XYZ file of C-alpha atoms in Angstrom:
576
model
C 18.623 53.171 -50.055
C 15.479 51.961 -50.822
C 12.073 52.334 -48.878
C 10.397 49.787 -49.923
C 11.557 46.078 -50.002
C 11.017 44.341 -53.316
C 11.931 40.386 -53.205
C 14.434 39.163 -56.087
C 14.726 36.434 -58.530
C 18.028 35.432 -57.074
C 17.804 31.881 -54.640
C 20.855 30.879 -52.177
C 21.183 27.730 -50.419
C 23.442 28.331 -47.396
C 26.679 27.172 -47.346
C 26.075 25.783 -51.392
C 28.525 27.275 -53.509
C 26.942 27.702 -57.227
C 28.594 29.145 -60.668
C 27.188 29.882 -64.025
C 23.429 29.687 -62.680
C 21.523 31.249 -65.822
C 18.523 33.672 -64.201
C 16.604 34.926 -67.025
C 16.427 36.907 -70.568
C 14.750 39.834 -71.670
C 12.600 40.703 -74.494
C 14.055 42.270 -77.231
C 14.647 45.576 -76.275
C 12.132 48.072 -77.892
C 13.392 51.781 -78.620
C 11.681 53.099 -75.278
C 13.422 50.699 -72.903
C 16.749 51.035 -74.887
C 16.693 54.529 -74.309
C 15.488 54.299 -70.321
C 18.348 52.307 -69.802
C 20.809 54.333 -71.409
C 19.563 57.173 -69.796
C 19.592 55.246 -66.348
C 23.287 54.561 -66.938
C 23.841 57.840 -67.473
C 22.492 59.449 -64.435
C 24.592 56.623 -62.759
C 21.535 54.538 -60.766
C 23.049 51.974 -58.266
C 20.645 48.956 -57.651
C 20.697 47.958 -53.756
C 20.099 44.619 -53.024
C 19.636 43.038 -49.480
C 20.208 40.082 -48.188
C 18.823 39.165 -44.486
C 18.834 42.717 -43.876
C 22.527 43.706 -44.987
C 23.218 46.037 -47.710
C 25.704 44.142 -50.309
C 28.815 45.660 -50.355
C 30.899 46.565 -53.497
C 34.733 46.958 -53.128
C 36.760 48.648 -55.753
C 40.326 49.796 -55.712
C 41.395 53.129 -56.044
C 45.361 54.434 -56.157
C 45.875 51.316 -53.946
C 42.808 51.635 -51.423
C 39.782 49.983 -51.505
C 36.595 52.629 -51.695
C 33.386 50.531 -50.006
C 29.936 51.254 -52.067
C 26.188 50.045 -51.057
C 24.494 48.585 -53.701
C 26.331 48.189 -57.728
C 25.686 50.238 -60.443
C 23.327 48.957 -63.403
C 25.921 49.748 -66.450
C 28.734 51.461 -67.474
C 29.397 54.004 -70.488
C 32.311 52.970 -72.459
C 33.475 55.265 -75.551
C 30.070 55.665 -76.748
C 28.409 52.204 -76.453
C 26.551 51.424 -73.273
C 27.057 48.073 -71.326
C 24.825 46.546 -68.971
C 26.453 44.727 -65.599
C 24.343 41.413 -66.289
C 26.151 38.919 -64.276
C 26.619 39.276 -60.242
C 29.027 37.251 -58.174
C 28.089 37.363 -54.919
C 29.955 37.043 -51.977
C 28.165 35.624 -48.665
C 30.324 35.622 -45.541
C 28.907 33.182 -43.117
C 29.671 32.503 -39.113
C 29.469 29.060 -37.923
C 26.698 28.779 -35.164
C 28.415 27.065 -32.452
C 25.433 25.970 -30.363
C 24.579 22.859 -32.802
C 21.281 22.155 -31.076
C 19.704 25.165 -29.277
C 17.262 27.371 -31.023
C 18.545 31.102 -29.945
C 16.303 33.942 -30.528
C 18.143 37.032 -32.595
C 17.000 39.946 -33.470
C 17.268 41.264 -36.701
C 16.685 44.862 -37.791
C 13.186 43.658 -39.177
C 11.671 41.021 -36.614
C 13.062 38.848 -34.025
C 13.691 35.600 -35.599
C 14.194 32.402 -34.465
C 17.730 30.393 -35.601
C 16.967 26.652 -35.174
C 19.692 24.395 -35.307
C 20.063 22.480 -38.830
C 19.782 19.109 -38.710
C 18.447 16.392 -36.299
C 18.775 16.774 -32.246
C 21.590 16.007 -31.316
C 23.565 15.880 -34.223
C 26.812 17.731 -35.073
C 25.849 19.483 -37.880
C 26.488 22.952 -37.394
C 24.062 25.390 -38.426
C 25.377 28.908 -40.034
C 24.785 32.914 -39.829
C 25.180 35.761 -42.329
C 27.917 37.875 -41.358
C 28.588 39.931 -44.815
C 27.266 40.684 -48.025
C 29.239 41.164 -50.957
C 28.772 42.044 -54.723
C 30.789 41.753 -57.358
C 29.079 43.072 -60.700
C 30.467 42.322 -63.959
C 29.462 42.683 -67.994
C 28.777 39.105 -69.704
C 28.151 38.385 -73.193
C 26.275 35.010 -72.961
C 25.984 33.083 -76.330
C 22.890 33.189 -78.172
C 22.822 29.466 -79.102
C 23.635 27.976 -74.859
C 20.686 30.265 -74.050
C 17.564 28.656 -75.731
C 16.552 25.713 -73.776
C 17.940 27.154 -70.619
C 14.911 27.437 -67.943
C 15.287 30.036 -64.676
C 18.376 28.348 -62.448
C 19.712 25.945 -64.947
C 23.598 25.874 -65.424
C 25.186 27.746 -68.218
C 26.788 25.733 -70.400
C 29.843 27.563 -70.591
C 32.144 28.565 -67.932
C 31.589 32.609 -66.982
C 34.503 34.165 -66.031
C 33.322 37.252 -63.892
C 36.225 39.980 -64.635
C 36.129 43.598 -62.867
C 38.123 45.673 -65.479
C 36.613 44.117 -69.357
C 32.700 44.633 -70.146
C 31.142 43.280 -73.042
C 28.058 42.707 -73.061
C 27.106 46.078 -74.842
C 23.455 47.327 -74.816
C 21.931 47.454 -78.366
C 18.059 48.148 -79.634
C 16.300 45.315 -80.834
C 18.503 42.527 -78.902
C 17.519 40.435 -75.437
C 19.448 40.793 -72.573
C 20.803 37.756 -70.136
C 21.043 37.770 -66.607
C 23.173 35.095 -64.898
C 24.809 35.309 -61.183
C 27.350 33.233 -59.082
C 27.446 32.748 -55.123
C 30.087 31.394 -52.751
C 30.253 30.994 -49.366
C 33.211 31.914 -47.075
C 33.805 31.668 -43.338
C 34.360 34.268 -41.439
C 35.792 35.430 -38.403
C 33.077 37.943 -37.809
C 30.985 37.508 -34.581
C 26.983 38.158 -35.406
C 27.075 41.235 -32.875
C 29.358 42.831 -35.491
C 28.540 42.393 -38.981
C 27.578 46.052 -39.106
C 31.017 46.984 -38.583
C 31.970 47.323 -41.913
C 29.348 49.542 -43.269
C 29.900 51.893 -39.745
C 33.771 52.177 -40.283
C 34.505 55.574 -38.488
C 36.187 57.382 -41.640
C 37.231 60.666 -41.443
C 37.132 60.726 -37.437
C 39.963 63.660 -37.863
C 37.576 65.925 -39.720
C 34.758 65.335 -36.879
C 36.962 66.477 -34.214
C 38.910 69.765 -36.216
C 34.832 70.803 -36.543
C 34.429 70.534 -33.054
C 38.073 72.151 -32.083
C 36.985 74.935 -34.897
C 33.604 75.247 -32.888
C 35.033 75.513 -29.519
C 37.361 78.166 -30.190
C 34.019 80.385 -31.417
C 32.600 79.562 -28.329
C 35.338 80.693 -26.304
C 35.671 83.918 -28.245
C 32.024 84.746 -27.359
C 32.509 83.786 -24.272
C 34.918 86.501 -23.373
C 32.697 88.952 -24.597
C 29.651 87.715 -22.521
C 31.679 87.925 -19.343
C 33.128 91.332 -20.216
C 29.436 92.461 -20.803
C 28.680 90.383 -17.428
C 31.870 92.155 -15.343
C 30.757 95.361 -16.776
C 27.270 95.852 -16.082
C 27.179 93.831 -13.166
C 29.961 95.612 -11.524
C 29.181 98.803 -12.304
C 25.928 98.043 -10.357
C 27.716 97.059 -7.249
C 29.112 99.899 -6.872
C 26.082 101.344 -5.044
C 25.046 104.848 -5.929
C 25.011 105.545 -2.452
C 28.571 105.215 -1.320
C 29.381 107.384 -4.297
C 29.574 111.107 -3.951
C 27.965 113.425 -5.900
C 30.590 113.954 -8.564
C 31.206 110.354 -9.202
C 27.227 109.845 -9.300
C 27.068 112.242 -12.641
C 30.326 111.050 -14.205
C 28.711 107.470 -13.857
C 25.686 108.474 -15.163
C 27.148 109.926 -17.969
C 28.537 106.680 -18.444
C 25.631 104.494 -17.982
C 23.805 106.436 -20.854
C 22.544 103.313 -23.660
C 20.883 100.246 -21.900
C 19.848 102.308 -18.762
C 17.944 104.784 -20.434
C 15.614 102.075 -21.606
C 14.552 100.499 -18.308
C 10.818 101.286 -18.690
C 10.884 100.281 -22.428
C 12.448 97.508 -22.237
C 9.502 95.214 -21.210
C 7.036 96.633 -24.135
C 5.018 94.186 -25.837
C 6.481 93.565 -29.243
C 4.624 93.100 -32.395
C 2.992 90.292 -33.341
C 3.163 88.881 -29.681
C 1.159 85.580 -30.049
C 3.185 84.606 -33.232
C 6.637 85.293 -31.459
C 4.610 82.984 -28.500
C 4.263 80.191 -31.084
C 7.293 80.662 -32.650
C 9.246 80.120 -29.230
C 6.873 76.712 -28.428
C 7.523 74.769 -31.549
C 11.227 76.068 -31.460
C 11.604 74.299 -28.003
C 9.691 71.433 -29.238
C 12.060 70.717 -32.432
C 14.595 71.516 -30.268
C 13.913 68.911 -27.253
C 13.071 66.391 -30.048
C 16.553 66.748 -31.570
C 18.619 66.797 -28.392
C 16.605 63.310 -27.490
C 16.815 61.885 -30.114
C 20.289 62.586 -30.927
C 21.166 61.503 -27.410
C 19.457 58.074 -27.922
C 20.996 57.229 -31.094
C 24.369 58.130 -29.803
C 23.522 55.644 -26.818
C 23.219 53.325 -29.487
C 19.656 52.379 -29.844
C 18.522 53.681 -32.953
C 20.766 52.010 -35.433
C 21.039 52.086 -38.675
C 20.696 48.218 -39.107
C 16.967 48.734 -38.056
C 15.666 50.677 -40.754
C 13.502 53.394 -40.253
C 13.763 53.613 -36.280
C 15.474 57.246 -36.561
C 12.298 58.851 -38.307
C 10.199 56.594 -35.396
C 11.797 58.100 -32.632
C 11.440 61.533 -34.016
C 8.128 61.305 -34.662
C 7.472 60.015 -31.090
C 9.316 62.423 -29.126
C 7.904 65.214 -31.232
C 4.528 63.907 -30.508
C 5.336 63.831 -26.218
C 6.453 66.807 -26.295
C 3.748 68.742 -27.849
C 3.624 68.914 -23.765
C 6.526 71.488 -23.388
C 5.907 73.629 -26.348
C 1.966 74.418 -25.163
C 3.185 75.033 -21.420
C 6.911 77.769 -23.145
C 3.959 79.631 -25.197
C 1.525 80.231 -22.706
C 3.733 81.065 -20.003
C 5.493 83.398 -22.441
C 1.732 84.330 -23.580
C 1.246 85.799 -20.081
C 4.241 87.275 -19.306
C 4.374 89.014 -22.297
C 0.886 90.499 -20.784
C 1.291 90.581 -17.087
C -0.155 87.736 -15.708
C -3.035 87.965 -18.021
C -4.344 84.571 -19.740
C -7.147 85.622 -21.816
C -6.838 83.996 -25.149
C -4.080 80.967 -24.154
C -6.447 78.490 -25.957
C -6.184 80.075 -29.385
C -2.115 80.118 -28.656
C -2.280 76.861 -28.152
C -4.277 75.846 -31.304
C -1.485 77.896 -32.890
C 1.479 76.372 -31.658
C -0.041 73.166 -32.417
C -0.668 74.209 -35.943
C 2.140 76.054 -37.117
C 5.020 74.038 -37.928
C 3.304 70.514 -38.665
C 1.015 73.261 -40.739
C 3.836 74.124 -42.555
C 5.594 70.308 -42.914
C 2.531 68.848 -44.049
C 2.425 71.944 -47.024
C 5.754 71.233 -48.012
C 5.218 67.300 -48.132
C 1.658 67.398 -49.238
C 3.453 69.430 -52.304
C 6.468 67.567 -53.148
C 3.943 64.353 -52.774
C 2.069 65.544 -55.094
C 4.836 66.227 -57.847
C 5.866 62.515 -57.245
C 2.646 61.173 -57.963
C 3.019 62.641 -61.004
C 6.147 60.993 -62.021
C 5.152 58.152 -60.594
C 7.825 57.379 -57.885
C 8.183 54.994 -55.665
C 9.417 57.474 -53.222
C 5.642 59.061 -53.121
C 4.111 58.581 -49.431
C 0.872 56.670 -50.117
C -2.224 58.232 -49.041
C -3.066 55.859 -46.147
C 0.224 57.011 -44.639
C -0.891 61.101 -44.861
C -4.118 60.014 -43.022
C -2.297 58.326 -40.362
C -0.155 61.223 -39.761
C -2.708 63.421 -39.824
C -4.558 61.158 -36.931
C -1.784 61.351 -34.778
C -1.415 64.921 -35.520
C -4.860 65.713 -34.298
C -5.335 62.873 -32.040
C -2.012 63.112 -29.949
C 0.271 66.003 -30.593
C -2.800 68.444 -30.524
C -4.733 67.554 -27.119
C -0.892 67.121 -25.810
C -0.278 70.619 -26.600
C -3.901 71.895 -24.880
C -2.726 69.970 -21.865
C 0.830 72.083 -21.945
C -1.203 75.475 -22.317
C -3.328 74.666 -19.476
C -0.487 73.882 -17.263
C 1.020 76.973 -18.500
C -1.787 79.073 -18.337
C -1.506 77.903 -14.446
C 1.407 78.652 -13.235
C 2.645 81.779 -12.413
C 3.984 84.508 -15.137
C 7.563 85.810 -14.313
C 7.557 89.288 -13.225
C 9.249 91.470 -14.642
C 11.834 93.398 -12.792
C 10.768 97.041 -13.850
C 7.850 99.220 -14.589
C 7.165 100.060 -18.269
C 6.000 103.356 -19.038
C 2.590 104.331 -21.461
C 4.214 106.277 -23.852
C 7.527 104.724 -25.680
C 10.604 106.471 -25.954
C 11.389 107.458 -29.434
C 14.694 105.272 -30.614
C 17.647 107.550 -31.763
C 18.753 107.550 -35.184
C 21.053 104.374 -35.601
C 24.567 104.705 -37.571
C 23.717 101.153 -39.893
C 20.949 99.188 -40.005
C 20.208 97.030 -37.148
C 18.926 94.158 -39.231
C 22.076 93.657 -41.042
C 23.491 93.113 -37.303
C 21.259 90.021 -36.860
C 21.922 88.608 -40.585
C 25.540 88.377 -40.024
C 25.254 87.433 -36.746
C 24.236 83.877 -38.106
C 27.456 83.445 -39.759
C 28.750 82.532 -36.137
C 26.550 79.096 -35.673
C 26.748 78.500 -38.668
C 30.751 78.148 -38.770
C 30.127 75.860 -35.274
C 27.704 73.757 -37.594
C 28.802 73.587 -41.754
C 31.299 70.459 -41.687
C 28.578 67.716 -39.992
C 26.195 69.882 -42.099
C 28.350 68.366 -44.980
C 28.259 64.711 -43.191
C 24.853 64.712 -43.075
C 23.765 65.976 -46.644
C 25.954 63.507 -48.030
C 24.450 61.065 -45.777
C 20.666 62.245 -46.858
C 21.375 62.781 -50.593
C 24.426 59.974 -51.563
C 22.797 57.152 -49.565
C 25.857 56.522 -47.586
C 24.875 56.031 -43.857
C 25.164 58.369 -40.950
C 25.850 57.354 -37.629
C 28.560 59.476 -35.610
C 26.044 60.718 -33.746
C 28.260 61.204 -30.912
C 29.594 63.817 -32.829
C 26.204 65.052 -33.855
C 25.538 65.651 -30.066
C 27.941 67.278 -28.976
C 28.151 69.867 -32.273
C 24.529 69.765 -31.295
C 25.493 71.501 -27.714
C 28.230 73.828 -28.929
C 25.124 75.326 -31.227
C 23.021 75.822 -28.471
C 25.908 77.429 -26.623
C 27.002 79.420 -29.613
C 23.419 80.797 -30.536
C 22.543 81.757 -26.595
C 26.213 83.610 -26.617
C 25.697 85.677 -29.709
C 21.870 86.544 -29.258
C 22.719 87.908 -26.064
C 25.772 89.641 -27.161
C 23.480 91.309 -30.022
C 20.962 92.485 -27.470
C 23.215 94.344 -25.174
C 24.185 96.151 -28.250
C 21.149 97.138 -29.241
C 20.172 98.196 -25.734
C 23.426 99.830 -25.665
C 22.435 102.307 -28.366
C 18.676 102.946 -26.742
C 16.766 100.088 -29.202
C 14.326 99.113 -26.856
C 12.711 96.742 -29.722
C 14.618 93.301 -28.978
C 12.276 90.655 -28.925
C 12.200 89.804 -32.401
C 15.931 91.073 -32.904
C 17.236 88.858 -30.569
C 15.010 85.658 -31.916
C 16.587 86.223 -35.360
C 19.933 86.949 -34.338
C 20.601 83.332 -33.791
C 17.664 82.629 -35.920
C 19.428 83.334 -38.721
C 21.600 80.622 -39.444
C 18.849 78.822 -41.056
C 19.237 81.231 -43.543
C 23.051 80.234 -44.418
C 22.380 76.554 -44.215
C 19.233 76.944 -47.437
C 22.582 79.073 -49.015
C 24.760 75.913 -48.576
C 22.276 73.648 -49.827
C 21.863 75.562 -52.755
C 25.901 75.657 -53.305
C 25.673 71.959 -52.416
C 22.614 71.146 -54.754
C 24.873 72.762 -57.526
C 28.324 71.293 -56.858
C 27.912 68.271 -55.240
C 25.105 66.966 -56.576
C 26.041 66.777 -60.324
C 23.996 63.691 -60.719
C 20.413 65.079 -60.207
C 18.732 65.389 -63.265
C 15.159 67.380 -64.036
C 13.544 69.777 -62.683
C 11.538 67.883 -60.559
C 14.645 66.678 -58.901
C 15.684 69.791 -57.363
C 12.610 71.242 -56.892
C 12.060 68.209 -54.356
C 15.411 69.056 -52.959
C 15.092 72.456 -52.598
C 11.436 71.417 -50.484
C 12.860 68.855 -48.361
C 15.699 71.458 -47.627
C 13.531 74.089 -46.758
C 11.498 71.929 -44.412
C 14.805 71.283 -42.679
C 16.139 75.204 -42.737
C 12.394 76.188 -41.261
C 12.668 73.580 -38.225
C 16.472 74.857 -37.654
C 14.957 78.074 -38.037
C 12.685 77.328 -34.900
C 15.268 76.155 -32.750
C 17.667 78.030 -32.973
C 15.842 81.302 -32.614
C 14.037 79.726 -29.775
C 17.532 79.348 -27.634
C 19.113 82.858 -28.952
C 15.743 84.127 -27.351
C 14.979 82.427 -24.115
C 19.221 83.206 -23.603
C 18.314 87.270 -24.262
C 14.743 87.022 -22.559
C 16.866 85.546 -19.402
C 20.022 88.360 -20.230
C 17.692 91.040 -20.405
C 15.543 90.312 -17.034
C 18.777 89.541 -14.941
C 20.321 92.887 -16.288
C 17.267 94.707 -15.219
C 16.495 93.348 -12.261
C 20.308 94.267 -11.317
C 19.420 98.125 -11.559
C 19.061 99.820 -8.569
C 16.855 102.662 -9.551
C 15.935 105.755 -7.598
């Protein structure tokens, strides 16, 4: 869309209707720019303009509907020959201000501006808003002769007629070519509140809800097996030993054998304890960032007409709550270790560390290869030093003050004893690891069609902004990884593996890894238009970025959900 704002050669008076307003020529074209162009044709570059802060809007009709674009695209490949849209007719819908005198504050997405009436006090000259933006882009061969005393915003001698379905002004080495544009003005109907209506039409609205149906019924099938699990155990335990009789006692304990021959393994520290600790802390961090952020835009206050206050917001709340991921990983720090704190500071460095560590890699590499091609997309150094301030300056001390608070309270206890020397884990029939890859195949069914939505909205430039939708898909995946982490867990403790930690953080976890597998399919088919390897390599970083932070998240909930299963099931056991 455009991140930085460039202003144009074009001029508007309001309310002026022009024509046939030459704009400029070119050089000859040398073999170089000939060949840029082409090539920029090709690869089928749109050029977005923007006037007071609307997108312009190109219509065209397909089998009898009319497909909305942002922006127009710079030429057109006909047969072989290339031509270039050089003439734009544009479209400016305007609102008449009805207050003729009173100077009304507005906010735009960029600044609040002031409106001032046109004309003297008290007279009845109305004054007039932009509503809409159209384009209409068409191919014009100018004559050579009318062009050569013709100075920027002269009239062209000639009448252009601006026609949608003939180009001819065809793109040749060696010759100039003219630009020349057209505005009118029309009145319109559409209130200032609302002239972002037409770029947020709700298309598709069907689709939104069938992913949400589809998610729900995954949901509910999970469901049932967490409350069978639930009935099972829990009843089973009700049942007190003591009103049983002998005979009953050993049938039931013949029974029980699995998840209550583990009770003093169950509680073992797992391997790699403090990175599972920081793992869990930026997972609930990404996570709470999301869920607010999500929830604000879908209040409506991050939207899209206010450019870049998405990535704002998400930066801030990741920032506050630095807070809540120090205070998850030391508490989890201590548990883990019975109360014990030693060492909470270098956790917290950690948590504070690891995932910004490993976004500012990625960027700090894909910056670097568009340096190199010289983008316009690079982030400029002053920006990378700012981030890294508030990095260090805010999200880091925020995180020390979480630890300490965690570090403070008390550790939850765990329900049973665990003994020195572990039980040895019975061969298992398959692989539990291939358990906890396909178990990501259920979020990631609640998740693939906004997935879709939201690539195309990322990638294709078109703008996203059902988050309503977003949050509640949002919830379902919370719901769905909790349901099948835990479901994974009892069946590992079911056939005495002890070793869930980890299992049960990449049960759920492991969606991330189907979403980089649909961004690859989606890189290949959908994305025809990339060209270069530098292209997709940048695609492929961005994309990991995102499947890391889902990652995170994700295998935070499926976690906390088992960590939560697993001490409620245990502290359930009556035990002799």
């Amino acid at each position: 869309m455009g991140d930085r704002i460039e202003n144009s050669p074009y001029k508007f008076k309001m309310h002026t209707n022009e024509t046939e307003i030459f704009l400029c020529q070119t050089k000859p074209l040398s073999k170089d720019e000939f060949k840029l162009l082409t090539t920029r044709i090709d690869e089928m570059y749109q050029v977005n303009v923007i006037l007071d802060n609307l997108p312009a809007i190109r219509y065209t009709k397909r089998d009898n509907f009319l497909v909305r674009w942002t922006g127009y695209p710079l030429g057109i490949k006909v047969q072989d020959s290339y031509y270039v849209f050089n003439h734009l007719k544009f479209t400016v819908l305007v609102h008449k201000y009805e207050e003729t005198n009173v100077a009304s504050v507005m906010g735009t997405g960029d600044a609040a501006e002031v409106i001032p009436s046109v004309g003297k006090p008290g007279s009845d000259v109305p004054g007039y808003i932009v509503v809409g933006f159209e384009v209409t882009p068409c191919s014009f061969q100018h004559n050579a002769e009318s062009l050569k005393n013709l100075k920027t915003y002269d009239k062209y001698p000639s009448k252009i007629v601006c026609e949608t379905n003939t180009v001819t002004m065809a793109v040749k080495e060696n010759e100039p070519v003219a630009f020349s544009y057209e505005v009118a003005f029309v009145e319109s109907d559409i209130k200032w509140p609302s002239r972002w209506d037409a770029y947020l039409k709700m298309e598709g609205a069907k689709v939104h809800w069938f992913s949400i149906l589809n998610s729900l019924m995954v949901i509910t099938f999970l469901a049932g097996i967490v409350l069978v699990i639930f009935l099972r155990t829990v009843r089973r335990d009700l049942t007190h030993y003591e009103e049983l009789d002998k005979e009953a006692q050993a049938q039931m304990n013949e029974e029980l054998s699995g998840w209550k021959l583990v009770v003093s393994d169950v509680f073992r520290v797992p391997n790699h304890p403090a990175l599972l600790c920081v793992m869990v802390g930026d997972g609930v961090q990404i996570l709470g960032m999301a869920v607010v952020t999500i929830l604000f835009a879908a209040l409506g206050f991050m939207s899209p007409a206010s450019r870049g206050t998405l990535l704002t917001g998400m930066l801030f709340f990741y920032m506050i709550l630095g807070i809540l991921a120090g205070y998850v990983a030391v508490r989890m720090w201590r548990t883990i270790f019975c109360g014990d704190h030693k060492g909470w500071v270098s956790v917290c460095w950690k948590v504070a560390c690891f995932f910004p560590g490993i976004a500012f890699l990625i960027l700090f590499t894909l910056n670097f290869l568009l340096w190199g091609s010289h983008s316009t997309g690079a982030i400029p150094f002053s920006l990378f030093v700012i981030l890294i301030l508030l990095w260090f300056c805010i999200s880091v001390p925020l995180t020390l003050v979480g630890g300490y608070f965690g570090a403070k309270a008390p550790h939850i206890e765990y329900p049973v004893r665990t003994n020195q020397i572990p039980r040895e884990i019975p061969a298992q029939k398959y692989p539990s690891w291939l358990l906890v890859l396909g178990a990501g195949t259920l979020p990631f069914g609640t998740l693939f069609i906004e997935l879709f939505f939201i690539m195309s909205s990322i990638w294709m430039g078109r703008v996203y902004y059902v988050f309503g939708f977003l949050f509640i898909v949002m919830i379902l995946l919370v719901v769905v990884c909790a349901e099948v982490s835990l479901v994974l867990t009892y069946m590992h403790l079911c056939v005495e593996d002890w070793r869930w930690w980890w299992k049960s953080f990449f049960a759920s976890g492991s969606v991330a890894l189907y979403i980089f597998l649909y961004s690859i399919n989606y890189l290949v088919f959908d994305l025809k238009s990339l060209s270069g390897p530098v292209s997709a390599t940048l695609y492929l970083g961005y994309s990991l970025f995102m499947v890391v932070a889902i990652m995170l998240a994700t295998g935070t909930v499926g976690f906390l959900s088992s960590f939560w299963f697993v001490h409620y099931l245990f502290s359930s056991v009556k035990l002799d």
